[in-house]
Short mmCIF file of C-alpha atoms in Angstrom, two decimals:
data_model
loop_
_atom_site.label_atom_id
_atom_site.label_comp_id
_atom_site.label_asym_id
_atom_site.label_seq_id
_atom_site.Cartn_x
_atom_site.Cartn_y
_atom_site.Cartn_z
CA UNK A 82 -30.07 -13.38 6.62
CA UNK A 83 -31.63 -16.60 5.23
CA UNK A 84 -31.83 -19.19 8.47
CA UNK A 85 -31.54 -22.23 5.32
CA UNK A 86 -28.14 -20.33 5.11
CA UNK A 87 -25.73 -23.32 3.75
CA UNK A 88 -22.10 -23.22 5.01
CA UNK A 89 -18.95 -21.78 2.95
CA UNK A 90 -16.19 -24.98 2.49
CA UNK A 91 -12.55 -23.17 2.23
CA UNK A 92 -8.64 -23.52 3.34
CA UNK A 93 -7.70 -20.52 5.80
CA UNK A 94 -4.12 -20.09 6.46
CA UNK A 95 -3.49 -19.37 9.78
CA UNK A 96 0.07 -18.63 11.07
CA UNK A 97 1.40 -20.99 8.18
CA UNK A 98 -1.06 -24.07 8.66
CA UNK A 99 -4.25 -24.62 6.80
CA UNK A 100 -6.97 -25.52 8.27
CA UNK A 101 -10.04 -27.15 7.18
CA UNK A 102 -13.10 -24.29 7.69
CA UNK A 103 -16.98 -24.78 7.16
CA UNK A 104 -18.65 -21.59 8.01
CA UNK A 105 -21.43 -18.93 7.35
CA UNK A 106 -20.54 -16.45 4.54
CA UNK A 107 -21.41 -13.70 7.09
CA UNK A 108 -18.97 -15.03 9.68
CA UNK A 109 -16.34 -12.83 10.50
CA UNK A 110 -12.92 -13.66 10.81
CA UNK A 111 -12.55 -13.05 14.31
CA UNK A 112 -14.93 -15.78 15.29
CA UNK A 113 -13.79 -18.12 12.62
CA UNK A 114 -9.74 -17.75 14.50
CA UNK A 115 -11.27 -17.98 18.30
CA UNK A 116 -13.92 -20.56 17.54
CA UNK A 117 -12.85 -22.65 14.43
CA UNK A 118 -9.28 -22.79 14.08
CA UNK A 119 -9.52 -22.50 18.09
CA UNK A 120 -6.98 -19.80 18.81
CA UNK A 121 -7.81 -17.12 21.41
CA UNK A 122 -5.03 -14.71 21.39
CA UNK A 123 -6.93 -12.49 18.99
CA UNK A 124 -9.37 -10.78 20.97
CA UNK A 125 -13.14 -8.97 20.37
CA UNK A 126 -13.13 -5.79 22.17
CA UNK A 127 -15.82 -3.30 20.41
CA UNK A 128 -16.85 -5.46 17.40
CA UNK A 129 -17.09 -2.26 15.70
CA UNK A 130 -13.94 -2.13 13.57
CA UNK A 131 -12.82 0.78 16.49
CA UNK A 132 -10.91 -0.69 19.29
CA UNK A 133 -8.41 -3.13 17.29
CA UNK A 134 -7.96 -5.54 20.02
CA UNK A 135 -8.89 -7.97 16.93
CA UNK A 136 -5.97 -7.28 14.51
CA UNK A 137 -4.26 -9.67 13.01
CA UNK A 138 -2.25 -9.79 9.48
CA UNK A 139 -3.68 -10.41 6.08
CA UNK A 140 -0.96 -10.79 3.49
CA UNK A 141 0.87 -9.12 6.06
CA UNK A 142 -0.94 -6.28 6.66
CA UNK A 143 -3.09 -5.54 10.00
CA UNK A 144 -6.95 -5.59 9.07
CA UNK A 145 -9.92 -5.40 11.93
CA UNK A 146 -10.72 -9.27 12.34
CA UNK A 147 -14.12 -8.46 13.53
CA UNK A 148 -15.35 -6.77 10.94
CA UNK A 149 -13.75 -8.77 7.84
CA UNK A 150 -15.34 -12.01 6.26
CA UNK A 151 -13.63 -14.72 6.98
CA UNK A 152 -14.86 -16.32 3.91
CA UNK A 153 -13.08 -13.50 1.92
CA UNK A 154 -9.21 -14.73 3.70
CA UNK A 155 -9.36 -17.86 1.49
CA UNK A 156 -6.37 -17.80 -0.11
CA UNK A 157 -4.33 -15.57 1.86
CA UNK A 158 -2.15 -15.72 4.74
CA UNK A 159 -3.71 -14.74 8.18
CA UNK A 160 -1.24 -14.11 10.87
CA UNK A 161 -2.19 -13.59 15.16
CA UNK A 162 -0.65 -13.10 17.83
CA UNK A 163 0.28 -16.74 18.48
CA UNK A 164 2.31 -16.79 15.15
CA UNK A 165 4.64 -14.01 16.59
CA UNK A 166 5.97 -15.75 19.34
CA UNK A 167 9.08 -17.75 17.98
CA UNK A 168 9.34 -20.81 19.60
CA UNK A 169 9.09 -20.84 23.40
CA UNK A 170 10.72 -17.38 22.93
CA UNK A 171 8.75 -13.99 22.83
CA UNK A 172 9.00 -11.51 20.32
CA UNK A 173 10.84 -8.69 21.02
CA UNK A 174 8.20 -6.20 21.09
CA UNK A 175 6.24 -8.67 23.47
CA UNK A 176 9.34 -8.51 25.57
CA UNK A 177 9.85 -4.79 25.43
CA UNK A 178 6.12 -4.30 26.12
CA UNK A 179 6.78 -6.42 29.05
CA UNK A 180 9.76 -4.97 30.19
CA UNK A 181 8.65 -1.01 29.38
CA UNK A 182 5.80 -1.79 31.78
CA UNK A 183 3.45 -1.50 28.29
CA UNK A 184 0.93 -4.26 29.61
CA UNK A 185 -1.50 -3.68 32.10
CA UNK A 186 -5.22 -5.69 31.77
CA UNK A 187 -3.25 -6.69 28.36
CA UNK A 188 -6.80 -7.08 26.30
CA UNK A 189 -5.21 -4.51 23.76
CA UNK A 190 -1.85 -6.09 23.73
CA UNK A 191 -2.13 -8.57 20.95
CA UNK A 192 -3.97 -6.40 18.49
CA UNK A 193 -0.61 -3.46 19.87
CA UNK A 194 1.32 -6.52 18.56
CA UNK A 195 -0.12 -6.74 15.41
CA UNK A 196 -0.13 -3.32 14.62
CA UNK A 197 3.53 -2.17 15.44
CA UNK A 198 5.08 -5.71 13.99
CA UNK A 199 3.30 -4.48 10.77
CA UNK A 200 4.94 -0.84 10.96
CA UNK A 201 8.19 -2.45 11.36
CA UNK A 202 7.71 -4.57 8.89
CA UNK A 203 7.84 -1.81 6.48
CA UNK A 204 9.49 0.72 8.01
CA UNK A 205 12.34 -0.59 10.40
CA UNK A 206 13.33 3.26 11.75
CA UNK A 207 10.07 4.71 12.39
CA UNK A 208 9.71 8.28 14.25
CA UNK A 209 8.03 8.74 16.99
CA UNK A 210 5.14 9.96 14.96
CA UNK A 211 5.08 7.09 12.56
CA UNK A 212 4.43 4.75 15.37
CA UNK A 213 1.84 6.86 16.74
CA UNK A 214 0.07 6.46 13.48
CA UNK A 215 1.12 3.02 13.17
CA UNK A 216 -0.50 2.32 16.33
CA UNK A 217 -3.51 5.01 15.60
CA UNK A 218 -6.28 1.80 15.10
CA UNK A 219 -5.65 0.13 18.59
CA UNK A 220 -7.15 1.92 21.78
CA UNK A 221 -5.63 0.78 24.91
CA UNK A 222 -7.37 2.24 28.56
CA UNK A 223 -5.08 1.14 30.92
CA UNK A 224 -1.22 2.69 30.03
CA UNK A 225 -1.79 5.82 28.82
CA UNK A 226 -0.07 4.46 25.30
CA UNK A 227 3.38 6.38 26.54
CA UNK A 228 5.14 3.38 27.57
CA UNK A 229 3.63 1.32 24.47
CA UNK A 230 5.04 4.06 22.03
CA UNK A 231 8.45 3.92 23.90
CA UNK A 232 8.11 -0.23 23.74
CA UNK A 233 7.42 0.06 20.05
CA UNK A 234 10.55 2.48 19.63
CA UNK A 235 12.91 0.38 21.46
CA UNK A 236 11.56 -2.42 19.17
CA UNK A 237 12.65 -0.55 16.35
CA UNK A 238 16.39 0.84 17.90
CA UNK A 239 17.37 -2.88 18.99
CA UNK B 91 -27.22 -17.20 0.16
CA UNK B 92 -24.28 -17.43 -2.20
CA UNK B 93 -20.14 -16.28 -2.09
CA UNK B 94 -18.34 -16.02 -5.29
CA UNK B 95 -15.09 -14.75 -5.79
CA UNK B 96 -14.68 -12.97 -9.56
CA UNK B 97 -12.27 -13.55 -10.86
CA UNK B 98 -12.60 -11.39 -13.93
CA UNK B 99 -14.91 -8.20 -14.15
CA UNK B 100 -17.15 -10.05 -16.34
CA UNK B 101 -17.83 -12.40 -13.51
CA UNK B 102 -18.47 -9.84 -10.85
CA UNK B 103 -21.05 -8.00 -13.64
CA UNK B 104 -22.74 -11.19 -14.46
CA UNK B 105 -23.02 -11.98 -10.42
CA UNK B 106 -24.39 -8.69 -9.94
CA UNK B 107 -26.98 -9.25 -12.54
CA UNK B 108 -27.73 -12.33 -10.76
CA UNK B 109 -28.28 -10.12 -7.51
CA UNK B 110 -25.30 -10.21 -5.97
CA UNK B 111 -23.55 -6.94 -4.29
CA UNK B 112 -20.11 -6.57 -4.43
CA UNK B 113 -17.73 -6.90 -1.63
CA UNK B 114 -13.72 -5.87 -1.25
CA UNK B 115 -12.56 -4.57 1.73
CA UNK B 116 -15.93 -4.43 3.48
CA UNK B 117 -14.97 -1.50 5.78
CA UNK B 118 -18.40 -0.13 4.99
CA UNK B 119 -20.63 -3.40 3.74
CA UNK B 120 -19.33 -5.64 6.72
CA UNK B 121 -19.10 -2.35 9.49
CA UNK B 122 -22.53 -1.55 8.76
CA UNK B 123 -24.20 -4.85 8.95
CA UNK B 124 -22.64 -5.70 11.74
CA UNK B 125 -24.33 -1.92 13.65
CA UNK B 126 -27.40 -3.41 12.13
CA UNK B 127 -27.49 -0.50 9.92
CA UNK B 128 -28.72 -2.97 6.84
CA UNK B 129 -28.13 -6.48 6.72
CA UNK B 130 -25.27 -8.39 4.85
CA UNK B 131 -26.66 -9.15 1.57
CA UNK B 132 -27.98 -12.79 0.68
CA UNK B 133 -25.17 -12.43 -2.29
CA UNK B 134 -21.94 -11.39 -2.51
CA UNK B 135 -19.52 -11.69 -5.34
CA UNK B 136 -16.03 -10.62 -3.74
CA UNK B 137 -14.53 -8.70 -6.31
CA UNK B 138 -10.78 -7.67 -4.73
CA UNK B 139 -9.00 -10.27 -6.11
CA UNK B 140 -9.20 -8.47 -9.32
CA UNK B 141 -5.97 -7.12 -10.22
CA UNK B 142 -6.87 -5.12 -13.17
CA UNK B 143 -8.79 -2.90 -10.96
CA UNK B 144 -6.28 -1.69 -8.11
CA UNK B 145 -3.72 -0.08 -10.79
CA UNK B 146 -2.74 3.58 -10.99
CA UNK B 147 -1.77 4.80 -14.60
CA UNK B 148 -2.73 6.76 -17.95
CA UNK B 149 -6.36 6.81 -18.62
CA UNK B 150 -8.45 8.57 -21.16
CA UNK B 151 -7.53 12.14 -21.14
CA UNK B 152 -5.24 11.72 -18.27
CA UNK B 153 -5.03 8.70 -15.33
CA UNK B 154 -7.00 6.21 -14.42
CA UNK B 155 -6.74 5.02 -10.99
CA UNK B 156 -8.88 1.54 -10.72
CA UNK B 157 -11.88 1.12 -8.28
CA UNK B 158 -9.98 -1.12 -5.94
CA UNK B 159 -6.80 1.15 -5.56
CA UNK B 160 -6.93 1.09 -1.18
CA UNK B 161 -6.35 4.47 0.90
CA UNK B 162 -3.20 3.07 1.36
CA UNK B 163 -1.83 3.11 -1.93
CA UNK B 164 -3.33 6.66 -2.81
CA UNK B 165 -1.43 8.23 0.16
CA UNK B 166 2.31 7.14 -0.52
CA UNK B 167 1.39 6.61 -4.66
CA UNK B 168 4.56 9.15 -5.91
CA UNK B 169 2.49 10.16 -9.35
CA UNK B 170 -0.93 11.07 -7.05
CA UNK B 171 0.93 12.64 -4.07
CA UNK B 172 2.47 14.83 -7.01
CA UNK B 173 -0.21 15.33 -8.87
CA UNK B 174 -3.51 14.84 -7.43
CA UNK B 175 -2.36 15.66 -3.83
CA UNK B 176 -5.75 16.31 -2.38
CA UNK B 177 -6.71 13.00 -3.26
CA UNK B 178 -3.44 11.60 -1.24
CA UNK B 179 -4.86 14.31 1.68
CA UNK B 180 -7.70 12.63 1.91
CA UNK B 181 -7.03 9.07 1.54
CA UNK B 182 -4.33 9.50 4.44
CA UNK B 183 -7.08 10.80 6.79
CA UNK B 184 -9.66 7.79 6.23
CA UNK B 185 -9.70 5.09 9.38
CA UNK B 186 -7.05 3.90 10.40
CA UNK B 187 -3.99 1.89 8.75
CA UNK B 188 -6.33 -1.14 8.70
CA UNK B 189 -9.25 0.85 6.89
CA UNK B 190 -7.07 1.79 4.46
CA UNK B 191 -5.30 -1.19 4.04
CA UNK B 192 -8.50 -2.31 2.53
CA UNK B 193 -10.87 0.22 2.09
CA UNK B 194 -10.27 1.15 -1.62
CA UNK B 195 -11.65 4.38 -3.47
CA UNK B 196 -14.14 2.61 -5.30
CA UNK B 197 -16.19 1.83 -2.19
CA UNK B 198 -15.65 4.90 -0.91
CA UNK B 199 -17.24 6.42 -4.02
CA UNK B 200 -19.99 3.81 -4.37
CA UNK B 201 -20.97 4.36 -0.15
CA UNK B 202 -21.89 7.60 -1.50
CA UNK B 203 -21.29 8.99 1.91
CA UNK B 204 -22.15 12.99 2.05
CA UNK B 205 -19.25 12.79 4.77
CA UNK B 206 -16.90 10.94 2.52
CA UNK B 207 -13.30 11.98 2.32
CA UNK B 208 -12.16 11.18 -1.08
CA UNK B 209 -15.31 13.02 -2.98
CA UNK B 210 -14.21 16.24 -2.54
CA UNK B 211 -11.29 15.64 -4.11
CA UNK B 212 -12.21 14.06 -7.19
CA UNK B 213 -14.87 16.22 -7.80
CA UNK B 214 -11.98 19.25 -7.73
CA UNK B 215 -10.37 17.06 -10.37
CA UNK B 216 -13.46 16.43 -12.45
CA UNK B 217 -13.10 13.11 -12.00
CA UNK B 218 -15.84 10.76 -13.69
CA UNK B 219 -16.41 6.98 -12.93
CA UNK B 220 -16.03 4.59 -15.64
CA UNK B 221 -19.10 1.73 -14.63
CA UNK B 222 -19.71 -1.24 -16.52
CA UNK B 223 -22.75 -3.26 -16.97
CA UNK B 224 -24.10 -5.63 -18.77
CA UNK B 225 -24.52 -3.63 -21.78
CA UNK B 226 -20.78 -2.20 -21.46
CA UNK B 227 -19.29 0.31 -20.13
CA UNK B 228 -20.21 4.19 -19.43
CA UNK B 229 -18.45 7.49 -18.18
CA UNK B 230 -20.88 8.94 -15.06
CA UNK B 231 -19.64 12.65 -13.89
CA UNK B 232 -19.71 12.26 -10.25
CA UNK B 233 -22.08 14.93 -9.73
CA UNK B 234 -24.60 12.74 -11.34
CA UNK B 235 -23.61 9.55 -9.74
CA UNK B 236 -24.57 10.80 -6.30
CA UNK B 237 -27.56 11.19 -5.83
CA UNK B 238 -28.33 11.69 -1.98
CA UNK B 239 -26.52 10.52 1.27
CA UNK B 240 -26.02 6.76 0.36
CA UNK B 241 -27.69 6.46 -3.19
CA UNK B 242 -26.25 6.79 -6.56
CA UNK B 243 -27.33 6.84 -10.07
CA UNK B 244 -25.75 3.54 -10.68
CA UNK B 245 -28.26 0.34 -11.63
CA UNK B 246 -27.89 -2.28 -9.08
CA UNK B 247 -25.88 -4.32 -11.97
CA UNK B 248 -23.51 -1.82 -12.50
CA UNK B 249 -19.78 -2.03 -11.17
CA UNK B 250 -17.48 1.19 -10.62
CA UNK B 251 -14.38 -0.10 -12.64
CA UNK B 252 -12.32 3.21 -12.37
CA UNK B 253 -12.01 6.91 -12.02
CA UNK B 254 -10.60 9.20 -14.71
CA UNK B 255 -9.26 11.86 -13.83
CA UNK B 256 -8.41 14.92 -16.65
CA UNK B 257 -4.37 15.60 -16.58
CA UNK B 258 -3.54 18.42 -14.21
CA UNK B 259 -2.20 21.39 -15.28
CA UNK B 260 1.18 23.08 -14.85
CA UNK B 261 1.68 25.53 -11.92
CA UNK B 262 -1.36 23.62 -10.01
CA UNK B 263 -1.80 22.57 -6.73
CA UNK B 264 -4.35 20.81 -4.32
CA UNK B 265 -5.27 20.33 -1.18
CA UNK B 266 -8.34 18.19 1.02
CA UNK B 267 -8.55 19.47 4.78
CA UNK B 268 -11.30 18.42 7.63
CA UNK B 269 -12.59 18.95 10.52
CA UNK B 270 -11.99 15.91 12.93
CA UNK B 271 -12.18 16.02 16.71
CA UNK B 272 -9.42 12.75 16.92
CA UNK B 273 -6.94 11.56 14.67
CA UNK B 274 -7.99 8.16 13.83
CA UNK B 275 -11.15 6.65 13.02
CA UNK B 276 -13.36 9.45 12.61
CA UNK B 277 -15.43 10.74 9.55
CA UNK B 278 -15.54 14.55 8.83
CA UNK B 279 -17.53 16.67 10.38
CA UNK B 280 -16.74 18.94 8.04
CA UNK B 281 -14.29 18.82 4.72
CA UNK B 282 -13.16 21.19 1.67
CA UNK B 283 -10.77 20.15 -0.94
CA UNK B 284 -9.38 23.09 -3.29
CA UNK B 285 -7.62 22.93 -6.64
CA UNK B 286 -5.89 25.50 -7.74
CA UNK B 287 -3.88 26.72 -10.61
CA UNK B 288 -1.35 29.82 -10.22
CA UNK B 289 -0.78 33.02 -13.21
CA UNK B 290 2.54 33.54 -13.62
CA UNK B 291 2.40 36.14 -11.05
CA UNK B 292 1.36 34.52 -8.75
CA UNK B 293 -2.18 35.27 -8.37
CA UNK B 294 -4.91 32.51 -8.88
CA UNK B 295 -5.79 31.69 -12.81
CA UNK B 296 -8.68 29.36 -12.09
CA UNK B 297 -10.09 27.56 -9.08
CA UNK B 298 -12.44 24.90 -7.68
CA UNK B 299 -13.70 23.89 -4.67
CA UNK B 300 -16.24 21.24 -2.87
CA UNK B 301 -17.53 20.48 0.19
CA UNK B 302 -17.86 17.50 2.39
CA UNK B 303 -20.38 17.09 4.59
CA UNK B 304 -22.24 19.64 4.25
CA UNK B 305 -25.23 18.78 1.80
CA UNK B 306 -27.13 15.28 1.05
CA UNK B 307 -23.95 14.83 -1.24
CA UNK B 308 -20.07 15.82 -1.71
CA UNK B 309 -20.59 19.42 -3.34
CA UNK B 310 -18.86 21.58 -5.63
CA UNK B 311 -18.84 24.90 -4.30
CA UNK B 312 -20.32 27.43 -7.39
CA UNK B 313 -19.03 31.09 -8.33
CA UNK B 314 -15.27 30.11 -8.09
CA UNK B 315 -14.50 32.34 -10.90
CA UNK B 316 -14.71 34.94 -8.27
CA UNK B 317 -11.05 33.74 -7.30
CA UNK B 318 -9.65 34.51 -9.87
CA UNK B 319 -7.25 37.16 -10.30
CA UNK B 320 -6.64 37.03 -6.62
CA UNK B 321 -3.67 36.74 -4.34
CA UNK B 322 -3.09 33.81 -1.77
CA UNK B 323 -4.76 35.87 1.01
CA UNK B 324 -7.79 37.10 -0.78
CA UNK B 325 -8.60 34.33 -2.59
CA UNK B 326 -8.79 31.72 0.58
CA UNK B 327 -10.99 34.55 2.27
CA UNK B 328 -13.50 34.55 -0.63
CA UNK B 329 -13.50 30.58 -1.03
CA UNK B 330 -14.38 30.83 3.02
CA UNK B 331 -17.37 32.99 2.23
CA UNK B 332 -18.48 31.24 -1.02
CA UNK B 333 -18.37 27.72 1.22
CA UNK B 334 -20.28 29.27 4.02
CA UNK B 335 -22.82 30.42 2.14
CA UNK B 336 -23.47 27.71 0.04
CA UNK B 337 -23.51 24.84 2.26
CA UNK B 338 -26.52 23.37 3.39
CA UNK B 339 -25.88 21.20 6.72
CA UNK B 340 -27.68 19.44 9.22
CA UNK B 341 -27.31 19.28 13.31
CA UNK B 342 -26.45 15.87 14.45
CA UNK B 343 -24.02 14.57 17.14
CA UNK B 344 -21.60 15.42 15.64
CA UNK B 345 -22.39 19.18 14.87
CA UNK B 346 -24.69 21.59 15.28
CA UNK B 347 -25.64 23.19 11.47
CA UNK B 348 -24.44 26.64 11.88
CA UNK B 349 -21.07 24.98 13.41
CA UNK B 350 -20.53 23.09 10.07
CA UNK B 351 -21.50 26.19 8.04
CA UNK B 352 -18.67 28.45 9.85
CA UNK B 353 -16.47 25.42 10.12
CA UNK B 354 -16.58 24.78 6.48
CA UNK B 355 -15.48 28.30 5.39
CA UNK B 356 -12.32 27.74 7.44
CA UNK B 357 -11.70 24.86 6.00
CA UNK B 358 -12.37 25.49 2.75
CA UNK B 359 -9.89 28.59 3.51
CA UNK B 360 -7.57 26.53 4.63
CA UNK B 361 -7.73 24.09 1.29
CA UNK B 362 -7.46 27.13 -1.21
CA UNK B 363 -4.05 28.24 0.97
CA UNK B 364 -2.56 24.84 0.96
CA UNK B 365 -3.37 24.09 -2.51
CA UNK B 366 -2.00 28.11 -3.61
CA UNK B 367 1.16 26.72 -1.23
CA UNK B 368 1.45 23.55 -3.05
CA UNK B 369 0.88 25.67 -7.06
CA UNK B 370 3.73 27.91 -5.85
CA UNK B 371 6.19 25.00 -5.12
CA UNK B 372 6.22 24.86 -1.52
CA UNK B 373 6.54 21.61 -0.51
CA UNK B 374 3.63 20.77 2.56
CA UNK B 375 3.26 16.76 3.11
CA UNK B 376 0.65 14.74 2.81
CA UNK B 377 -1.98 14.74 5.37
CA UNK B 378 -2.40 18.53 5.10
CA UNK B 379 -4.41 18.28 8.20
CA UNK B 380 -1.21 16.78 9.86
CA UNK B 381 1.53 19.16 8.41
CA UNK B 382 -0.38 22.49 9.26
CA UNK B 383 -1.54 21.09 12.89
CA UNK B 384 -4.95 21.30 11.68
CA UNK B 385 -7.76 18.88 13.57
CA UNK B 386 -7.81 17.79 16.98
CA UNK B 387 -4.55 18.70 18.94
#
């Protein structure tokens, strides 16, 4: 990479407000949420495009933030974590995780989030199997994933 | 350094020709320069905003499904789950639903990957990629656009536009199936996709097969005629030995060679029954590696 690299100039949309972003090409959009727009909900756990603990929504679907440009979201609609709450009030999933005993260390929690408010998105009466593979992109080593899957699934019955 | 976004494929050629590599999802481009596997290029002309390349519908001699079509659309697409199941197979086994949200076929083709999942496939269809240049356009078979794990014929200005791929034909069936040790994220260790089209009694009229993962690139599997004229049973037994025999792996982490040479016998077994299944009417849903419990457990 040249070190004379000169900074990209674009909008990114971020949980409905636009903000202002001068950054390297090869920055990814992980870094661009946590360090530019300042929000650190969305968290790096492999940086590998593995883990998922960085998903957030493009255009409303859930993409690896660490491993997509975030000069390449111009244009589109970025959604994390912090634009699921609504309000003061938590989403229902966040409250079901909570309540379903679906958050332990809670590093993998947002990208879980991100992932299964997708899959509901588009399918509002999953199986038990489509949330698994909802979900298949997102690692979590604390629960176990059974009492995320059952969160998810309440989610989806309420 | 330089970022454009095309927003015609004239733009992204003339980029190109400027030395720019393409980018659209980046699952591969991005992924790998961030292992340190090669750098992010200098240039990069971002070339998914063009909307004339992520359609599915007729082509030349058939369908033409455009270069940026993701994994995701190939997996629930109605006309390719019906017709060009294998191709739905595979795309349904790639990543996870973020990879194929945007990972499309056309950098799936263009990684050139000998582990790739949607290869096999297309090469069962006889699929060819439609590339255009500066000079225009030209048809490539895919068994002369790759060229060796990572490499294809393809100039450095050239931009996959679309695959073709011929119309199936009636009593046919297909089917992709791999050898994964997890169910998300993981790359074959081995793959077979089969294509197969049924005599009226039931026995197999013609055949093809090819091979992931097994050779420096996605191969068809030779001597298929040897199917024909078979029943369900026989047939998947010979395509096991014709796949055995012909592959040519390596040991890595993954797998040891003679592993992926037994391994891809059964699987390519496993792709002829499906695909016989599939000719016959039998409804088996897309992934195949899912519906028959095949993979990890």
């Amino acid at each position: 990479m040249s070190e004379s690299a000169t900074p990209q100039n674009f909008d990114l949309e971020v949980n409905g407000i636009s903000y202002p972003i001068s950054a390297d090409q090869g920055k990814n959009l992980l870094s661009v949420i946590r360090e530019d727009v300042g929000l650190t909900g969305t968290k790096e756990g492999c940086d590998d495009c593995e883990c998922g603990a960085c998903m957030v929504l493009l255009d409303g679907q859930p993409v690896n933030s660490c491993s997509y440009l975030a000069v390449q979201a111009q244009g589109r609609t970025v959604t994390t974590i912090e634009g699921v709450m609504q309000g003061e009030e938590m989403h229902a999933l966040q409250r079901n995780l909570l309540d379903e005993g679906g958050v332990q260390c809670g590093f993998c929690t947002p990208g879980m989030i991100m992932s299964a408010h997708a899959l509901l998105d588009r399918n509002s009466n999953p199986t038990p199997e489509d949330v698994k593979i909802g979900l298949s992109g997102n690692l979590c080593r604390c629960t176990g994933y059974a009492k995320i899957l059952a969160a998810v699934e309440k989610t989806a019955a309420e | 350094m330089s970022f454009t976004i095309a927003a015609t494929v004239e733009e992204a050629v003339e980029a190109m020709a400027n030395g720019a590599r393409p980018i659209a999802g980046g699952t591969d481009l991005v992924v790998g320069a961030r292992h340190g596997k090669s750098a992010l290029p200098d240039d990069l002309v971002a070339i998914d905003r063009l909307a004339e390349l992520a359609e599915i519908g007729p082509g030349p001699g058939g369908h033409r499904v455009g270069a940026l079509v993701t994994h995701a659309q190939l997996m629930i697409d109605p006309f390719i789950v019906e017709n060009y199941t294998a191709l739905a197979d595979a795309a349904a086994l790639v990543g996870s639903p973020s990879t194929r949200n945007v990972g499309t076929l056309g950098g799936n083709v263009m990684n050139a990957s000998p582990a790739m999942d949607t290869g096999a496939p297309l090469l069962v269809f006889g699929a060819t990629a439609r590339v255009a240049g500066p000079g225009g356009e030209r048809t490539v078979p895919l068994d002369e656009l790759w060229t060796g794990p990572g490499t294809t014929s393809a100039a450095a200005n050239e931009l996959l536009i679309a695959l073709n791929l011929p119309m199936p034909s009636d009593r046919c069936g297909s089917a992709y199936v791999r050898l994964e040790y997890r169910r998300a994220m993981e790359i074959a260790v081995v793959g077979a996709a089969a294509g197969v089209t049924l005599a009226e009694d039931g026995t197999v009229a013609s055949a093809s097969v090819a091979l992931s993962a097994v050779a420096p690139t996605i191969v068809a599997v030779a001597g298929t005629d040897a199917l024909n004229g078979l029943a369900l049973a026989d047939a998947a037994a010979t395509a096991a030995e014709l796949a055995s025999d012909q592959a040519s792996p390596i040991s890595d982490l993954r797998a040891s060679d003679s592993y992926r040479r037994h391994c891809v016998g059964v699987m390519a077994k496993r792709a002829v029954d499906a695909a016989c299944r599939r000719a016959a009417g039998e409804s088996i849903s897309v992934p195949v590696n899912r519906a028959l419990g095949i993979g990890a457990a």
